[in-house]
PDB file of C-alpha atoms and ligand atoms in Angstrom:
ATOM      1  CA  UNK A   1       1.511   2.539   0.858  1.00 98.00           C
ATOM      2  CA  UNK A   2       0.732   2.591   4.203  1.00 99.00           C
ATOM      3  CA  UNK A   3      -3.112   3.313   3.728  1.00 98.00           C
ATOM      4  CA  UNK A   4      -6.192   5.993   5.231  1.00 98.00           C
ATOM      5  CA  UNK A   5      -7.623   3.533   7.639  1.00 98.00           C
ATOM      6  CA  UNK A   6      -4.031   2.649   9.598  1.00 98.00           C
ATOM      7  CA  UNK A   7      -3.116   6.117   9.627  1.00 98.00           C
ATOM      8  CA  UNK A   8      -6.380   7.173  10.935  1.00 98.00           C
ATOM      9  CA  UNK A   9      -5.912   4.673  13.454  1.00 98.00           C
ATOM     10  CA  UNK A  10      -2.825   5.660  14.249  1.00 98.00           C
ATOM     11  CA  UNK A  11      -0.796   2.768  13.004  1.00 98.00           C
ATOM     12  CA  UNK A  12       2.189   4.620  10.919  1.00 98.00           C
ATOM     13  CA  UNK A  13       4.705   3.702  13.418  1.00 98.00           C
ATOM     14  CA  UNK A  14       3.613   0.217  14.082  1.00 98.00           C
ATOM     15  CA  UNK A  15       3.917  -0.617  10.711  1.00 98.00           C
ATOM     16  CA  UNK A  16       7.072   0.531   9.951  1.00 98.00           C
ATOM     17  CA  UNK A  17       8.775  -0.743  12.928  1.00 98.00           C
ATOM     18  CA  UNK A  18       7.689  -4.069  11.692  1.00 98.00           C
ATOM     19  CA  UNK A  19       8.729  -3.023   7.950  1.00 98.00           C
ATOM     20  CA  UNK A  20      12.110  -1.781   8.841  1.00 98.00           C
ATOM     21  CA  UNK A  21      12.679  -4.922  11.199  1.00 98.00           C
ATOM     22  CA  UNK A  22      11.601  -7.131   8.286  1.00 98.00           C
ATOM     23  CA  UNK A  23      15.519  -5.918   6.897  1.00 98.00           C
ATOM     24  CA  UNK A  24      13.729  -3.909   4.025  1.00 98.00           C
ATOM     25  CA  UNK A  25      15.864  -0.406   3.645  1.00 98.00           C
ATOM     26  CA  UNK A  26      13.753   2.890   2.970  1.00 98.00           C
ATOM     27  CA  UNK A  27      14.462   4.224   0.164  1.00 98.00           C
ATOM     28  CA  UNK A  28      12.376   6.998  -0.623  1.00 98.00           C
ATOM     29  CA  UNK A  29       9.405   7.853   1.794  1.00 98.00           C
ATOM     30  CA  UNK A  30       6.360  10.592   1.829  1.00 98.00           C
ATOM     31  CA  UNK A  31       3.070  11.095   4.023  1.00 98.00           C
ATOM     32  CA  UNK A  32       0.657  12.348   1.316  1.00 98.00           C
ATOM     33  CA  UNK A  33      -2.789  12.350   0.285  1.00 98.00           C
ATOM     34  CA  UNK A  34      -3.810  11.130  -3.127  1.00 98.00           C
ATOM     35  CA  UNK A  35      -6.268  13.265  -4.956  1.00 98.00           C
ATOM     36  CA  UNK A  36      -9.367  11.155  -6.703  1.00 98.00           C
ATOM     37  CA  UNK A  37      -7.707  11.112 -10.499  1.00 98.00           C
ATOM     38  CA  UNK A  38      -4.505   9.942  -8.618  1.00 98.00           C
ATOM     39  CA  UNK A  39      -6.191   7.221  -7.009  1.00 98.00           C
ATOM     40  CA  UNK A  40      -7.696   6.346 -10.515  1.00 98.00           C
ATOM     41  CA  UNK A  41      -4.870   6.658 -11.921  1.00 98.00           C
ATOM     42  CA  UNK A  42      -3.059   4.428  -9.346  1.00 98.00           C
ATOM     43  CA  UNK A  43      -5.590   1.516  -9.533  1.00 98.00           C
ATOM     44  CA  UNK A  44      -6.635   1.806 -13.276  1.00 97.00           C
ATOM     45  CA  UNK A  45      -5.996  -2.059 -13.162  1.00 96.00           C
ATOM     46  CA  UNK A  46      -9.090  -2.441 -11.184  1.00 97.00           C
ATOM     47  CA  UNK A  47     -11.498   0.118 -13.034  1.00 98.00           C
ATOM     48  CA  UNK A  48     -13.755  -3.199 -14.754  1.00 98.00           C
ATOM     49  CA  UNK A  49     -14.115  -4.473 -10.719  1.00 98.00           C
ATOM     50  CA  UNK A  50     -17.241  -3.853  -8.235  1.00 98.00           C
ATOM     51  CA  UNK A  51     -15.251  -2.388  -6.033  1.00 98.00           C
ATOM     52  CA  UNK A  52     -12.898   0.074  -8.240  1.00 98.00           C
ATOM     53  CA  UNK A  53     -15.221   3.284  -6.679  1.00 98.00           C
ATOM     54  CA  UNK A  54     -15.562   2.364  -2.946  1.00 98.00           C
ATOM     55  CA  UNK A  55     -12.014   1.698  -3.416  1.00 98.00           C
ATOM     56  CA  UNK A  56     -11.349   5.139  -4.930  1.00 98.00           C
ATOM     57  CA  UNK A  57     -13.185   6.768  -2.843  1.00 98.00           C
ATOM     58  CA  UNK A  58     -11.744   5.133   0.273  1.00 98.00           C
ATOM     59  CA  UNK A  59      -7.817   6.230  -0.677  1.00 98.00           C
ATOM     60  CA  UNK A  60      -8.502   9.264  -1.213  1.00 98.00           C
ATOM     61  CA  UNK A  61     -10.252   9.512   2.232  1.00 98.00           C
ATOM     62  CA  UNK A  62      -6.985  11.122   3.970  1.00 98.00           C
ATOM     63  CA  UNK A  63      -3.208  10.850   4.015  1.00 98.00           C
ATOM     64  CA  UNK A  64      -1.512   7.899   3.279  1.00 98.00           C
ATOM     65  CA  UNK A  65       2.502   7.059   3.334  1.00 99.00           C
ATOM     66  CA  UNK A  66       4.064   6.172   0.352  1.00 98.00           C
ATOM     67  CA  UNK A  67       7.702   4.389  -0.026  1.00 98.00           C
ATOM     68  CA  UNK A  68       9.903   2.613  -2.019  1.00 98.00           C
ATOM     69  CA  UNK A  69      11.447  -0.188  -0.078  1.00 98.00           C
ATOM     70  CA  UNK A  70      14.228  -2.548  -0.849  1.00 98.00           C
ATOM     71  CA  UNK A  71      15.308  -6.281   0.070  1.00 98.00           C
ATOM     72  CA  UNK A  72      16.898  -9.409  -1.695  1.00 98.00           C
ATOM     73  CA  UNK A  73      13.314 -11.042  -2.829  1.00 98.00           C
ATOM     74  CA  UNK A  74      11.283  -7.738  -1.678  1.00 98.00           C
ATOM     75  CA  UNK A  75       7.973  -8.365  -3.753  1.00 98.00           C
ATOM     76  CA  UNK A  76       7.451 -11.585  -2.389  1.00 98.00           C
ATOM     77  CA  UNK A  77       8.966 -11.289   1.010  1.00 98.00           C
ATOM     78  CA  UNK A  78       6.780  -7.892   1.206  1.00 98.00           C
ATOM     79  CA  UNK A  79       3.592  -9.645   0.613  1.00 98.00           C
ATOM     80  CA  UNK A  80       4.295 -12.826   2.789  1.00 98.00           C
ATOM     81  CA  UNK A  81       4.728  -9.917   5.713  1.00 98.00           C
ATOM     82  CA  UNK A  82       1.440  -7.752   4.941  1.00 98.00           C
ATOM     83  CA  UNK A  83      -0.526 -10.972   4.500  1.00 98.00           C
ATOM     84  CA  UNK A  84      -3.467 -12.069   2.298  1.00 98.00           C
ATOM     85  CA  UNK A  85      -5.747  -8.989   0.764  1.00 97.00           C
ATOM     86  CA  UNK A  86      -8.309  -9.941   3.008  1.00 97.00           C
ATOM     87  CA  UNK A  87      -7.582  -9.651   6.157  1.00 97.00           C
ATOM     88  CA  UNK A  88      -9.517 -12.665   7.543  1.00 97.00           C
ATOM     89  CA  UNK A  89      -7.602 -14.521   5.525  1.00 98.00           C
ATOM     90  CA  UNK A  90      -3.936 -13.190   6.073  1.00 98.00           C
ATOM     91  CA  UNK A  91      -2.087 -15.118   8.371  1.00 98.00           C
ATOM     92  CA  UNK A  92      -1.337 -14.151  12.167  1.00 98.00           C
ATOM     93  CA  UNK A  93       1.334 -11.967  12.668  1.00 97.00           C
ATOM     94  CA  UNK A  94       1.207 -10.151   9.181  1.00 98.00           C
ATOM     95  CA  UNK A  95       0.238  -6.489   8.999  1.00 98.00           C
ATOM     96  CA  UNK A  96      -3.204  -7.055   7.818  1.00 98.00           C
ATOM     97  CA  UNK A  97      -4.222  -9.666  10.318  1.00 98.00           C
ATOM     98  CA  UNK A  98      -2.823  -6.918  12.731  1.00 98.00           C
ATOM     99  CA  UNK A  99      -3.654  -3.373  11.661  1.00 98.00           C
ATOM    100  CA  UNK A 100      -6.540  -3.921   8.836  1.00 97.00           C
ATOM    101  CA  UNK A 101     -10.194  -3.302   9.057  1.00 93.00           C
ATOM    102  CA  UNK A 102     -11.781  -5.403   6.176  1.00 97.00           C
ATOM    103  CA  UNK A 103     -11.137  -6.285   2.457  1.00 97.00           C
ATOM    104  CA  UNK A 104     -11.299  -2.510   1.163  1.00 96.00           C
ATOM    105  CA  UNK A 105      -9.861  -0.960   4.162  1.00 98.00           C
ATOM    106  CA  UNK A 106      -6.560  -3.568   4.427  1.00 98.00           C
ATOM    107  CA  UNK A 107      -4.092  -1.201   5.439  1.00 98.00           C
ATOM    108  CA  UNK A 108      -1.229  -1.490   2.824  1.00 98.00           C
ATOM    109  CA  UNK A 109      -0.828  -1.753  -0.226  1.00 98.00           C
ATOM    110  CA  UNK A 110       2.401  -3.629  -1.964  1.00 98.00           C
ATOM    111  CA  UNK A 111       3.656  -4.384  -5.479  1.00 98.00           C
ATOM    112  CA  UNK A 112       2.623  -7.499  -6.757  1.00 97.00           C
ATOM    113  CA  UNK A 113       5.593  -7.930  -9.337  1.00 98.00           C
ATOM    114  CA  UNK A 114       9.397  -5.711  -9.805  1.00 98.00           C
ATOM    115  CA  UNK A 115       7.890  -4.404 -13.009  1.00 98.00           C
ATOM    116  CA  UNK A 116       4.853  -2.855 -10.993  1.00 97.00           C
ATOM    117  CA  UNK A 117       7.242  -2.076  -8.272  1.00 98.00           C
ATOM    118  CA  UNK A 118       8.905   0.572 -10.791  1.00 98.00           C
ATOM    119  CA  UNK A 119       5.939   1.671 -12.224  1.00 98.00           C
ATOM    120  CA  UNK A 120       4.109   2.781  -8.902  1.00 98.00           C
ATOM    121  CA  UNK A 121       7.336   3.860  -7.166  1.00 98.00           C
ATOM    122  CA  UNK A 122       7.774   6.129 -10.360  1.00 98.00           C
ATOM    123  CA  UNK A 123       4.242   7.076  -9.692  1.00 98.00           C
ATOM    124  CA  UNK A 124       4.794   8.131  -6.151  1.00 98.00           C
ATOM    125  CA  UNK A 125       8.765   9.595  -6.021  1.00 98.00           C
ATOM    126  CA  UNK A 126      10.796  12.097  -8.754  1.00 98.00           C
ATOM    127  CA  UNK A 127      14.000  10.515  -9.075  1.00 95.00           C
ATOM    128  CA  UNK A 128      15.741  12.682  -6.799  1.00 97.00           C
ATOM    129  CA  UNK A 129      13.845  11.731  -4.006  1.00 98.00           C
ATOM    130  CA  UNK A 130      15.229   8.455  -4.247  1.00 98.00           C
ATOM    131  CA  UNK A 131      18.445   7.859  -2.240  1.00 97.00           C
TER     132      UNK A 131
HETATM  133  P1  LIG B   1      -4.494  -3.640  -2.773  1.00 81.37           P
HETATM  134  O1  LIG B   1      -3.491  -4.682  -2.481  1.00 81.37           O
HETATM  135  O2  LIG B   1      -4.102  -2.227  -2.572  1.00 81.37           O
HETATM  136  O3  LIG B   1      -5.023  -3.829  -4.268  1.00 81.37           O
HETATM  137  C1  LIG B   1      -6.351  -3.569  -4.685  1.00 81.37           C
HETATM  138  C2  LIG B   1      -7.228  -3.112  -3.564  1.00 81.37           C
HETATM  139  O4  LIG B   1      -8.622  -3.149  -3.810  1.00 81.37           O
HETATM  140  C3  LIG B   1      -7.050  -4.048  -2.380  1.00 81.37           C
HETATM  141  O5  LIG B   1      -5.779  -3.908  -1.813  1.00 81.37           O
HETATM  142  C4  LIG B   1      -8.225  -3.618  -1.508  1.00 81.37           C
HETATM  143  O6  LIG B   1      -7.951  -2.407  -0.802  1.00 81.37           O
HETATM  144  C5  LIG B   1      -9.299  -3.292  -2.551  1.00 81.37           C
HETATM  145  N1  LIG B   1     -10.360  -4.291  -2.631  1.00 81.37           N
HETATM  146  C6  LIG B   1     -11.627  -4.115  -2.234  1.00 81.37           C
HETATM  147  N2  LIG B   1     -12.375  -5.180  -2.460  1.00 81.37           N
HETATM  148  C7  LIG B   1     -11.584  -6.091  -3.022  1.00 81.37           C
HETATM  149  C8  LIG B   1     -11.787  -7.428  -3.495  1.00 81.37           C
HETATM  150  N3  LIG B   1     -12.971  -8.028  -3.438  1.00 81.37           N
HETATM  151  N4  LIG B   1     -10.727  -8.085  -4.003  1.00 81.37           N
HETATM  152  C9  LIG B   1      -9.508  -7.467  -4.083  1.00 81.37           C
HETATM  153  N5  LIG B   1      -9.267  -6.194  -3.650  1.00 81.37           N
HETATM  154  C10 LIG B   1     -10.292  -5.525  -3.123  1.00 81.37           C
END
């Protein structure tokens, strides 16, 4: 997911420019926004945490793009290019260092595992709108 704060600030194309010349294919893409049981629903991993309702509350603050991408190694090589969840902490160059705001408001999101992968593309995309 490309999240509220880099759309707001007008970072869609940016981010995909640098996604797409990463070598990850598109395979299924929409510019939505979540409602709040969505976003629960999305980050129910989180719902013991401090931050679960800023967190909440923050993706469901306006649109978002979601998309299933695909690469040899795409977890991994995914989350070396967005960088570390904070953004202070991601390295230069990544997506976060470039385009985030802070810890809550770090501008994508991206699987941590293939088995997550699945489960939150099926969250996002029907099968047909899969190619
Ligand atoms: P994401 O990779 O989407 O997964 C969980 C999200 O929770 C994370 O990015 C941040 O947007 C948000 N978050 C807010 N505070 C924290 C925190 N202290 N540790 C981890 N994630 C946090």
């Amino acid at each position: 997911m490309i999240k509220p704060d880099a759309v707001r600030n007008g970072h869609i194309g940016a981010i995909l420019e640098k996604i797409t010349s990463a070598g990850f294919k598109i395979a299924a893409m929409k510019y939505t926004q979540l409602s709040k049981r969505d976003a629960q629903e999305f980050y129910a991993i989180h719902k013991e945490r401090p931050f679960y309702g800023e967190l909440v509350a923050f993706m469901t603050s306006g649109p978002i793009v979601s998309a299933i991408l695909e690469k040899e190694n795409a977890v991994e090589d995914f989350r070396a290019l967005i960088g570390a969840t904070n953004p202070e902490e991601a390295a230069e160059g990544t997506i976060r260092r470039l385009f985030a705001t802070d810890i809550t408001e770090n501008a994508v999101h991206g699987s941590d595992s293939d088995e997550n992968a699945a489960i939150e593309g099926a969250f996002h995309f029907s099968g047909r709108e899969i190619y």
